[in-house]
Coordinates of C-alpha atoms and ligand atoms in Angstrom, one line a residue:
X1 CA 30.6 -31.4 -151.9
X2 CA 30.8 -27.5 -152.2
X3 CA 31.3 -25.6 -148.9
X4 CA 27.8 -24.2 -149.3
X5 CA 26.4 -27.7 -148.8
X6 CA 28.6 -28.1 -145.7
X7 CA 28.4 -26.5 -142.2
X8 CA 31.2 -24.8 -140.3
X9 CA 31.2 -26.7 -137.0
X10 CA 34.0 -26.4 -134.4
X11 CA 36.3 -24.9 -137.0
X12 CA 35.8 -27.6 -139.7
X13 CA 33.6 -27.8 -142.8
X14 CA 31.5 -30.9 -142.1
X15 CA 28.6 -32.8 -143.7
X16 CA 25.3 -31.7 -142.2
X17 CA 23.1 -34.1 -140.3
X18 CA 20.3 -33.9 -143.0
X19 CA 20.1 -33.1 -146.7
X20 CA 17.8 -30.1 -146.1
X21 CA 18.8 -26.8 -147.8
X22 CA 17.9 -23.2 -147.5
X23 CA 17.1 -21.3 -150.8
X24 CA 18.7 -17.9 -151.0
X25 CA 16.4 -15.7 -153.2
X26 CA 17.4 -12.4 -154.7
X27 CA 15.1 -9.6 -153.4
X28 CA 15.7 -7.8 -156.7
X29 CA 15.0 -10.6 -159.2
X30 CA 13.1 -13.0 -157.0
X31 CA 15.2 -15.8 -158.5
X32 CA 17.0 -18.5 -156.4
X33 CA 20.6 -17.5 -156.4
X34 CA 22.1 -20.2 -154.0
X35 CA 21.2 -23.2 -151.9
X36 CA 23.0 -23.8 -148.7
X37 CA 22.9 -26.5 -146.0
X38 CA 20.1 -26.0 -143.5
X39 CA 21.3 -27.1 -140.0
X40 CA 19.2 -29.5 -137.8
X41 CA 19.1 -29.8 -134.0
X42 CA 21.7 -32.6 -134.3
X43 CA 24.1 -30.1 -135.9
X44 CA 23.5 -27.6 -133.0
X45 CA 24.3 -30.4 -130.6
X46 CA 27.6 -31.1 -132.4
X47 CA 28.5 -27.4 -132.4
X48 CA 27.7 -27.0 -128.7
X49 CA 29.7 -30.1 -127.8
X50 CA 32.7 -28.8 -129.8
X51 CA 32.4 -25.4 -128.0
X52 CA 32.0 -27.1 -124.6
X53 CA 35.1 -29.1 -125.0
X54 CA 37.1 -26.2 -126.4
X55 CA 36.1 -24.1 -123.5
X56 CA 36.4 -26.7 -120.7
X57 CA 39.6 -28.4 -121.9
X58 CA 41.1 -26.4 -124.8
X59 CA 43.7 -23.6 -124.7
X60 CA 41.6 -20.6 -125.8
X61 CA 40.1 -19.4 -122.5
X62 CA 43.5 -19.8 -120.8
X63 CA 45.4 -18.0 -123.6
X64 CA 47.0 -14.6 -122.7
X65 CA 44.5 -12.0 -123.7
X66 CA 47.2 -10.2 -125.8
X67 CA 47.5 -13.4 -127.9
X68 CA 43.8 -13.4 -128.6
X69 CA 44.1 -9.7 -129.6
X70 CA 46.9 -10.7 -132.1
X71 CA 44.6 -13.3 -133.7
X72 CA 41.7 -10.9 -134.0
X73 CA 44.1 -8.3 -135.6
X74 CA 45.1 -11.0 -138.1
X75 CA 41.5 -11.8 -138.8
X76 CA 40.8 -8.1 -139.4
X77 CA 43.6 -8.0 -142.0
X78 CA 42.2 -11.0 -143.8
X79 CA 38.7 -9.5 -143.6
X80 CA 39.9 -6.2 -145.1
X81 CA 41.4 -7.9 -148.1
X82 CA 38.0 -9.3 -149.1
X83 CA 35.7 -6.4 -148.2
X84 CA 34.7 -5.7 -151.9
X85 CA 33.7 -9.3 -152.4
X86 CA 31.6 -9.1 -149.2
X87 CA 29.8 -6.0 -150.3
X88 CA 28.8 -7.8 -153.5
X89 CA 27.5 -10.8 -151.5
X90 CA 25.4 -8.7 -149.1
X91 CA 23.8 -6.7 -151.9
X92 CA 23.1 -10.0 -153.7
X93 CA 21.5 -11.7 -150.8
X94 CA 19.6 -8.9 -149.0
X95 CA 19.3 -6.1 -151.6
X96 CA 21.1 -3.3 -149.8
X97 CA 22.3 -0.6 -152.2
X98 CA 25.9 -1.3 -153.3
X99 CA 27.3 2.0 -152.0
X100 CA 25.8 1.3 -148.6
X101 CA 27.0 -2.3 -148.7
X102 CA 30.6 -1.0 -149.3
X103 CA 30.5 1.6 -146.5
X104 CA 28.3 0.1 -143.8
X105 CA 27.8 -3.6 -144.4
X106 CA 31.4 -4.4 -145.5
X107 CA 33.8 -1.6 -144.2
X108 CA 32.2 -0.9 -140.8
X109 CA 32.6 -4.5 -139.4
X110 CA 36.3 -4.4 -140.2
X111 CA 36.6 -1.1 -138.3
X112 CA 34.7 -2.7 -135.5
X113 CA 37.1 -5.7 -135.4
X114 CA 40.1 -3.4 -135.1
X115 CA 38.4 -1.2 -132.5
X116 CA 37.4 -4.2 -130.4
X117 CA 41.0 -5.6 -130.5
X118 CA 42.3 -2.2 -129.3
X119 CA 39.7 -2.2 -126.5
X120 CA 40.8 -5.7 -125.4
X121 CA 44.5 -4.7 -125.7
X122 CA 44.0 -1.9 -123.2
X123 CA 41.5 -3.7 -121.0
X124 CA 42.4 -4.1 -117.3
X125 CA 42.1 -7.9 -117.1
X126 CA 43.2 -8.0 -113.5
X127 CA 43.8 -5.6 -110.6
X128 CA 44.8 -5.9 -107.0
X129 CA 42.9 -4.0 -104.3
X130 CA 44.0 -3.5 -100.7
X131 CA 41.3 -5.4 -98.8
X132 CA 39.1 -3.3 -96.5
X133 CA 39.3 -6.2 -94.1
X134 CA 43.0 -6.6 -94.6
X135 CA 44.9 -8.8 -97.1
X136 CA 44.8 -8.3 -100.8
X137 CA 41.8 -8.7 -103.1
X138 CA 42.7 -9.7 -106.7
X139 CA 39.8 -8.9 -109.1
X140 CA 40.0 -10.8 -112.4
X141 CA 37.8 -11.1 -115.5
X142 CA 37.2 -14.6 -116.8
X143 CA 35.3 -15.6 -119.9
X144 CA 31.7 -16.6 -119.3
X145 CA 31.9 -19.9 -121.2
X146 CA 30.1 -21.1 -124.3
X147 CA 28.2 -18.3 -125.9
X148 CA 25.2 -18.8 -128.2
X149 CA 25.0 -15.7 -130.4
X150 CA 21.9 -15.2 -132.5
X151 CA 21.5 -12.4 -135.1
X152 CA 19.0 -11.1 -137.7
X153 CA 19.5 -10.4 -141.4
X154 CA 19.4 -6.7 -141.5
X155 CA 23.1 -5.9 -140.9
X156 CA 24.3 -9.4 -141.2
X157 CA 28.1 -9.1 -141.0
X158 CA 28.1 -6.2 -138.7
X159 CA 25.8 -8.0 -136.2
X160 CA 27.9 -11.2 -136.3
X161 CA 31.1 -9.3 -135.7
X162 CA 29.5 -7.3 -132.9
X163 CA 29.0 -10.5 -130.9
X164 CA 31.7 -12.9 -132.2
X165 CA 34.7 -10.7 -131.8
X166 CA 34.2 -9.5 -128.2
X167 CA 33.2 -13.0 -127.2
X168 CA 36.4 -14.4 -128.7
X169 CA 38.6 -11.6 -127.2
X170 CA 37.1 -12.5 -123.8
X171 CA 38.1 -16.1 -124.3
X172 CA 34.7 -17.6 -124.9
X173 CA 33.8 -20.4 -127.4
X174 CA 30.9 -19.3 -129.7
X175 CA 28.1 -21.0 -131.6
X176 CA 26.8 -18.3 -133.9
X177 CA 23.4 -18.5 -135.5
X178 CA 22.7 -16.0 -138.3
X179 CA 19.4 -15.7 -140.2
X180 CA 18.4 -18.0 -143.0
X181 CA 17.9 -14.9 -145.2
X182 CA 21.7 -14.1 -145.2
X183 CA 23.8 -17.3 -145.1
X184 CA 26.3 -16.2 -147.8
X185 CA 28.1 -13.7 -145.7
X186 CA 28.1 -16.2 -142.8
X187 CA 30.0 -18.6 -145.0
X188 CA 32.3 -15.8 -146.0
X189 CA 33.1 -15.1 -142.3
X190 CA 33.7 -18.9 -141.7
X191 CA 36.2 -18.9 -144.6
X192 CA 38.1 -16.0 -143.0
X193 CA 38.1 -17.7 -139.6
X194 CA 39.7 -20.7 -141.3
X195 CA 42.6 -18.5 -142.2
X196 CA 43.6 -17.6 -138.7
X197 CA 44.9 -20.0 -136.0
X198 CA 41.9 -20.5 -133.7
X199 CA 42.0 -23.8 -131.8
X200 CA 39.4 -26.4 -132.8
X201 CA 35.9 -26.1 -131.4
X202 CA 36.1 -22.4 -130.6
X203 CA 33.7 -21.2 -133.4
X204 CA 30.7 -22.8 -135.2
X205 CA 28.5 -20.8 -137.6
X206 CA 25.0 -22.3 -138.3
X207 CA 22.8 -20.0 -140.5
X208 CA 19.3 -21.4 -139.9
X209 CA 15.8 -20.7 -138.8
X210 CA 13.9 -20.1 -135.6
X211 CA 13.8 -23.8 -134.6
X212 CA 17.6 -23.9 -134.7
X213 CA 17.7 -20.8 -132.6
X214 CA 15.2 -22.2 -130.1
X215 CA 17.2 -25.4 -129.7
X216 CA 20.4 -23.5 -129.2
X217 CA 19.0 -21.1 -126.6
X218 CA 17.6 -24.0 -124.6
X219 CA 20.8 -26.1 -124.9
X220 CA 22.2 -27.1 -121.4
X221 CA 25.7 -26.7 -122.8
X222 CA 25.3 -23.0 -123.3
X223 CA 26.4 -20.5 -120.6
X224 CA 25.3 -17.2 -122.2
X225 CA 22.9 -16.2 -124.9
X226 CA 23.6 -13.0 -126.7
X227 CA 20.5 -12.2 -128.8
X228 CA 19.7 -9.6 -131.4
X229 CA 16.3 -9.5 -133.0
X230 CA 12.7 -8.5 -132.4
X231 CA 11.3 -7.7 -129.0
X232 CA 8.7 -10.6 -129.4
X233 CA 11.5 -13.2 -130.0
X234 CA 13.7 -11.5 -127.3
X235 CA 11.0 -12.1 -124.8
X236 CA 10.8 -15.8 -125.6
X237 CA 14.6 -16.1 -125.4
X238 CA 14.6 -14.2 -122.0
X239 CA 11.9 -16.6 -120.6
X240 CA 14.0 -19.7 -121.5
X241 CA 17.2 -18.1 -120.1
X242 CA 15.3 -17.0 -117.0
X243 CA 14.2 -20.5 -116.3
X244 CA 17.6 -21.9 -116.7
X245 CA 19.3 -19.0 -114.9
X246 CA 21.5 -18.5 -118.0
X247 CA 23.1 -15.2 -118.7
X248 CA 21.4 -13.3 -121.4
X249 CA 21.8 -10.0 -123.2
X250 CA 19.1 -8.7 -125.6
X251 CA 19.4 -6.2 -128.4
X252 CA 15.9 -5.6 -129.6
X253 CA 13.6 -3.4 -131.6
X254 CA 13.1 0.3 -131.7
X255 CA 10.8 3.2 -132.7
X256 CA 13.2 6.0 -132.2
X257 CA 12.5 9.8 -132.6
X258 CA 14.4 12.5 -134.3
X259 CA 13.8 15.7 -132.3
X260 CA 14.1 18.6 -134.7
X261 CA 14.5 21.8 -132.6
X262 CA 13.0 25.1 -133.9
X263 CA 16.3 26.6 -134.8
X264 CA 17.4 23.7 -137.1
X265 CA 18.0 24.0 -140.8
X266 CA 15.4 22.1 -142.8
X267 CA 17.8 21.1 -145.6
X268 CA 20.3 19.7 -143.1
X269 CA 17.6 17.8 -141.2
X270 CA 16.1 16.4 -144.4
X271 CA 19.6 15.2 -145.5
X272 CA 20.3 13.7 -142.1
X273 CA 16.9 11.9 -142.0
X274 CA 17.6 10.1 -145.3
X275 CA 20.2 8.3 -143.3
X276 CA 18.7 8.3 -139.8
X277 CA 15.3 7.1 -141.0
X278 CA 15.8 5.4 -144.3
X279 CA 19.3 3.8 -144.4
X280 CA 19.2 0.2 -145.4
X281 CA 15.6 0.8 -146.7
X282 CA 14.6 1.6 -143.1
X283 CA 15.5 -2.0 -142.1
X284 CA 17.6 -0.8 -139.1
X285 CA 16.9 -1.2 -135.4
X286 CA 18.3 2.4 -134.9
X287 CA 16.0 3.9 -137.6
X288 CA 14.4 7.1 -136.4
X289 CA 11.1 6.9 -138.1
X290 CA 9.2 9.5 -135.9
X291 CA 10.3 13.0 -137.0
X292 CA 9.2 15.5 -134.3
X293 CA 9.0 19.0 -135.8
X294 CA 8.0 22.3 -134.2
X295 CA 4.4 23.2 -135.1
X296 CA 5.2 26.8 -136.2
X297 CA 7.8 25.6 -138.7
X298 CA 6.0 22.4 -139.8
X299 CA 5.6 23.4 -143.5
X300 CA 9.3 24.1 -143.9
X301 CA 10.5 20.8 -142.5
X302 CA 7.8 18.8 -144.2
X303 CA 8.6 20.4 -147.6
X304 CA 12.3 19.7 -147.2
X305 CA 11.6 16.0 -146.3
X306 CA 9.2 15.5 -149.2
X307 CA 11.7 16.9 -151.6
X308 CA 14.6 14.8 -150.2
X309 CA 12.5 11.6 -150.4
X310 CA 11.4 12.4 -154.0
X311 CA 15.1 12.7 -154.9
X312 CA 16.0 9.2 -153.7
X313 CA 16.7 6.7 -156.4
X314 CA 14.8 3.5 -155.8
X315 CA 15.7 0.4 -157.8
X316 CA 18.5 -2.1 -158.8
X317 CA 20.7 -2.4 -155.7
X318 CA 23.8 -2.8 -157.9
X319 CA 23.3 0.6 -159.5
X320 CA 25.7 3.0 -157.6
X321 CA 23.0 5.7 -157.9
X322 CA 20.5 3.6 -155.9
X323 CA 19.7 4.8 -152.4
X324 CA 16.7 2.5 -151.6
X325 CA 16.9 -1.2 -152.7
X326 CA 14.3 -3.9 -152.2
X327 CA 13.1 -5.2 -148.8
X328 CA 14.9 -8.4 -147.7
X329 CA 11.9 -10.7 -148.4
X330 CA 8.4 -10.9 -149.7
X331 CA 7.2 -11.2 -146.1
X332 CA 8.9 -8.0 -145.1
X333 CA 7.5 -6.2 -148.2
X334 CA 4.0 -7.3 -147.2
X335 CA 4.5 -6.3 -143.6
X336 CA 5.5 -2.7 -144.7
X337 CA 2.6 -2.5 -147.2
X338 CA 0.2 -3.5 -144.4
X339 CA 1.6 -0.7 -142.2
X340 CA 1.1 1.9 -145.0
X341 CA -2.5 0.7 -145.4
X342 CA -2.9 0.9 -141.6
X343 CA -1.5 4.5 -141.5
X344 CA -4.1 5.6 -144.1
X345 CA -6.9 3.9 -142.1
X346 CA -5.7 5.5 -138.9
X347 CA -6.1 8.9 -140.6
X348 CA -2.5 9.9 -141.3
X349 CA -2.0 11.9 -144.5
X350 CA 0.3 10.2 -147.1
X351 CA 2.4 12.9 -148.7
X352 CA 4.8 10.7 -150.7
X353 CA 5.2 7.0 -151.4
X354 CA 2.5 4.3 -150.9
X355 CA 2.0 0.6 -151.5
X356 CA 2.4 0.4 -155.3
X357 CA 5.7 -0.7 -156.8
X358 CA 8.0 2.3 -157.7
X359 CA 7.6 3.5 -161.3
X360 CA 9.5 1.4 -163.8
X361 CA 9.9 -1.6 -161.5
X362 CA 7.9 -4.8 -162.2
X363 CA 9.4 -7.3 -159.8
X364 CA 11.4 -7.5 -156.7
X365 CA 10.3 -6.7 -153.1
X366 CA 10.3 -3.0 -153.4
X367 CA 8.6 -0.4 -151.3
X368 CA 8.4 3.3 -152.2
X369 CA 10.0 5.5 -149.5
X370 CA 6.9 6.9 -147.8
X371 CA 6.1 10.0 -145.6
X372 CA 3.1 10.4 -143.5
X373 CA 2.0 13.7 -142.0
X374 CA -0.7 14.5 -139.5
X375 CA 0.5 11.6 -137.4
X376 CA -0.6 11.4 -133.8
X377 CA 1.9 9.7 -131.5
X378 CA -0.8 7.3 -130.3
X379 CA -1.3 5.8 -133.8
X380 CA 0.0 2.3 -134.3
X381 CA 2.3 3.6 -137.1
X382 CA 3.9 5.8 -134.5
X383 CA 4.2 3.2 -131.9
X384 CA 5.1 -0.1 -133.7
X385 CA 8.3 -0.9 -135.5
X386 CA 7.6 -1.0 -139.2
X387 CA 11.2 -1.9 -140.4
X388 CA 10.8 -0.4 -143.8
X389 CA 11.2 3.1 -145.5
X390 CA 8.2 4.8 -143.8
X391 CA 8.6 8.0 -141.9
X392 CA 5.9 9.8 -139.7
X393 CA 6.1 13.5 -139.1
X394 CA 4.6 14.5 -135.7
X395 CA 4.2 18.2 -134.7
X396 CA 5.0 19.5 -131.2
X397 CA 4.3 22.7 -129.4
X398 CA 7.5 23.3 -127.3
X399 CA 10.7 21.5 -126.1
X400 CA 8.9 19.8 -123.2
X401 CA 6.3 18.5 -125.5
X402 CA 8.9 17.2 -127.9
X403 CA 10.7 15.3 -125.1
X404 CA 7.4 13.9 -123.9
X405 CA 6.6 12.6 -127.4
X406 CA 10.1 11.2 -127.9
X407 CA 9.7 9.2 -124.6
X408 CA 6.1 8.2 -125.2
X409 CA 7.2 4.8 -126.6
X410 CA 7.6 1.3 -125.3
X411 CA 11.1 1.4 -126.9
X412 CA 14.3 3.3 -126.2
X413 CA 17.1 2.3 -128.5
X414 CA 18.3 5.3 -130.6
X415 CA 17.3 8.9 -131.4
X416 CA 18.7 12.2 -132.4
X417 CA 18.4 15.9 -131.7
X418 CA 19.0 18.5 -134.5
X419 CA 20.0 22.1 -133.7
X420 CA 23.0 24.4 -134.4
X421 CA 22.9 25.2 -130.7
X422 CA 24.9 22.2 -129.4
X423 CA 24.4 23.0 -125.7
X424 CA 20.6 23.2 -126.1
X425 CA 20.5 20.1 -128.2
X426 CA 22.7 18.2 -125.8
X427 CA 20.5 19.2 -122.9
X428 CA 17.4 17.8 -124.8
X429 CA 19.3 14.7 -125.8
X430 CA 20.0 13.9 -122.1
X431 CA 16.2 14.0 -121.4
X432 CA 15.5 11.4 -124.1
X433 CA 15.1 7.9 -122.5
X434 CA 17.2 5.9 -124.9
X435 CA 20.4 3.9 -124.9
X436 CA 22.0 6.1 -127.6
X437 CA 21.2 9.5 -128.9
X438 CA 23.0 11.5 -131.7
X439 CA 23.4 15.3 -131.7
X440 CA 23.3 16.4 -135.3
X441 CA 24.3 12.8 -136.0
X442 CA 22.0 10.3 -137.7
X443 CA 22.8 7.8 -135.1
X444 CA 25.4 7.0 -132.4
X445 CA 27.3 3.8 -133.3
X446 CA 31.0 4.5 -132.6
X447 CA 32.8 1.2 -131.7
X448 CA 33.8 2.7 -128.3
X449 CA 30.3 4.0 -127.5
X450 CA 28.3 1.4 -125.5
X451 CA 25.3 0.4 -127.6
X452 CA 22.0 -1.0 -126.4
X453 CA 18.5 -0.2 -125.4
X454 CA 16.3 0.7 -122.4
X455 CA 12.7 -0.3 -121.9
X456 CA 11.6 -2.9 -124.5
X457 CA 14.6 -2.3 -126.6
X458 CA 16.7 -4.7 -124.6
X459 CA 19.1 -5.5 -121.7
X460 CA 22.8 -5.2 -121.8
X461 CA 25.4 -3.2 -123.9
X462 CA 27.6 -4.0 -126.8
X463 CA 30.8 -2.2 -128.0
X464 CA 33.5 -0.7 -126.0
X465 CA 34.8 -2.0 -122.7
X466 CA 31.2 -2.4 -121.5
X467 CA 30.5 -4.7 -124.5
X468 CA 33.6 -6.8 -123.7
X469 CA 32.5 -7.1 -120.1
X470 CA 29.3 -8.7 -121.3
X471 CA 31.3 -11.8 -122.1
X472 CA 33.2 -11.8 -118.8
X473 CA 32.5 -12.9 -115.3
X474 CA 34.2 -10.9 -112.5
X475 CA 35.9 -13.1 -110.0
X476 CA 37.6 -12.2 -106.7
X477 CA 40.6 -13.9 -105.0
X478 CA 41.3 -12.9 -101.4
X479 CA 44.9 -13.3 -100.2
X480 CA 45.7 -13.3 -96.5
X481 CA 49.1 -12.4 -95.3
X482 CA 48.5 -12.9 -91.6
X483 CA 47.7 -16.1 -89.7
X484 CA 44.1 -16.8 -89.0
X485 CA 43.3 -16.7 -85.3
X486 CA 41.2 -19.7 -84.5
X487 CA 39.6 -18.0 -81.4
X488 CA 38.6 -14.9 -83.4
X489 CA 35.6 -14.7 -85.7
X490 CA 36.3 -16.4 -89.0
X491 CA 38.5 -14.3 -91.3
X492 CA 39.9 -11.9 -88.7
X493 CA 43.7 -11.8 -88.7
X494 CA 46.4 -9.6 -87.4
X495 CA 46.2 -7.4 -90.5
X496 CA 42.4 -6.8 -90.1
X497 CA 41.8 -3.2 -89.1
X498 CA 41.7 -2.7 -85.4
X499 CA 38.1 -1.3 -85.3
X500 CA 36.9 -4.6 -86.8
X501 CA 39.2 -6.8 -84.7
X502 CA 37.8 -5.0 -81.7
X503 CA 41.3 -4.4 -80.4
Ligands
LIG601 P1 13.5 -12.0 -135.3 O1 13.4 -11.8 -133.9 O2 12.4 -12.7 -136.0 O3 14.8 -13.0 -135.6 C1 16.1 -12.6 -135.2 C2 17.0 -13.9 -135.0 O4 16.5 -14.7 -134.0 C3 16.9 -14.8 -136.3 O5 18.2 -15.4 -136.4 C4 15.9 -15.8 -135.9 O6 16.0 -17.0 -136.6 C5 16.1 -16.0 -134.4 N1 14.9 -16.3 -133.6 C6 13.7 -15.9 -133.8 N2 12.9 -16.4 -132.8 C7 13.7 -17.1 -131.9 C8 13.5 -17.8 -130.7 N3 12.3 -17.9 -130.1 N4 14.6 -18.4 -130.1 C9 15.8 -18.3 -130.7 N5 16.1 -17.7 -131.9 C10 15.0 -17.0 -132.5 O7 13.9 -10.7 -136.0 P2 14.1 -10.3 -137.5 O8 12.8 -10.0 -138.2 O9 15.0 -11.3 -138.2 O10 15.0 -9.0 -137.4 C11 14.5 -7.7 -137.2 C12 14.4 -7.3 -135.7 O11 15.7 -7.3 -135.2 C13 13.8 -5.9 -135.6 O12 12.9 -5.9 -134.5 C14 15.1 -5.1 -135.2 O13 14.8 -3.9 -134.5 C15 15.9 -6.0 -134.5 N6 17.3 -5.6 -134.4 C16 17.8 -5.1 -133.3 C17 19.1 -4.7 -133.3 C18 19.7 -4.1 -132.0 O14 21.0 -4.0 -131.9 N7 19.0 -3.7 -131.0 C19 19.9 -4.8 -134.4 C20 19.3 -5.3 -135.6 C21 18.0 -5.7 -135.6

């Protein structure tokens, strides 16, 4: 049986519980390109049982953190050697332009692995504090246990790495559930994990659908759920975890704003927005799809944006000239088309793009990059996450109005401020209620910059020491040097400060 018909459970390729398969369909040709095993709830049970026993009885959580760092460094080296192959896989399965696949989908996760390893290498795993009540307090950081990590398809390897690697560095055992749209890169990651010496049971990877995700989140053997996906699904996950008092972190949707200040250069902004708003075909949680421009320079910014969009090559994702490939699925294409129709009905003015297939393209799940003007921030196209290449330009009167519009959203994940005056832009950026904001940067996603949302964009942080801490419990050990006096209140000893002893 080929590995694609098997599942990676507890560090072994095993036969699935059923013969069900997932069809992987090329978003460019709409042809079936692979069939992979579709996990069933029984497979989830096996994966959780393997993780449970690896965590409760295996060596991994008790290994010296520096040994775990060494294994992740080794994994990063194996990963690097196969980055080109991975870029091809991701373009094949989800249609990302090959140049973007090389830089963001393939290279960035390798950089992340190395950065996470350095963070763990320098992490203060234990410290001793002089107790305020006397004695010593040893504060330690212990792995939270069995982690269920659930990710979407839009940045498949990046999102898997963002959860799996810090969780492993923390000493956790992980059951990872990627999306059914992108199982090929999940298999690629499992093959790489096979090459390094992880103890049995520590990692399982089950690319599957929502039912698999639901079963995993509700599983009593799971200690923490780390979820990335839509706000609607995140809410369901949070409800289940709330009921079970299970730790949960949520990386959810966004509708971020790019605040273009009135001294910004239109060409520079337009170039930046092709990344900030349209990278990965707009299928990015950090996409800044509301472009806030000063009313008195509206025409200059809109003209620059229209011309930049018209210059984007849309088409075959394997062509190195392509900047916008197809959407991941027919469902996603239809969703974006529906929003373009909605924008027209709401009274926004379509300046470029639309629902028709791009010129010269007859099949594939393509959407023309689209720009709406005359958008009011209350319109649904300005409030709801479209997850496609659709930008809305919204005019503002002064800086306070721009900040008000940026914050007038249920989301708060990303954002940017554009101006040659860094001090002014930074001051505005601090007023934007969002987990991350870039200043003249399309987005803020450095591996040491804590990443995550406020409001409906989520709870918790990934990356950096804060991200590692999300997979750790803080525990305290109190060590007494004196003899406990049985006549004194409990815990009072000779080394307790005199004002507390009452001496
Ligand atoms: P989705 O919520 O439909 O699915 C995401 C993942 O969760 C998939 O693996 C899916 O199978 C699983 N899932 C869905 N419902 C579930 C449930 N009730 N219980 C358990 N698992 C469940 O999202 P999608 O359409 O695949 O991805 C796009 C969304 O992800 C967008 O909203 C985007 O903003 C968000 N996203 C957020 C971040 C971030 O870091 N904040 C990053 C990437 C994508």
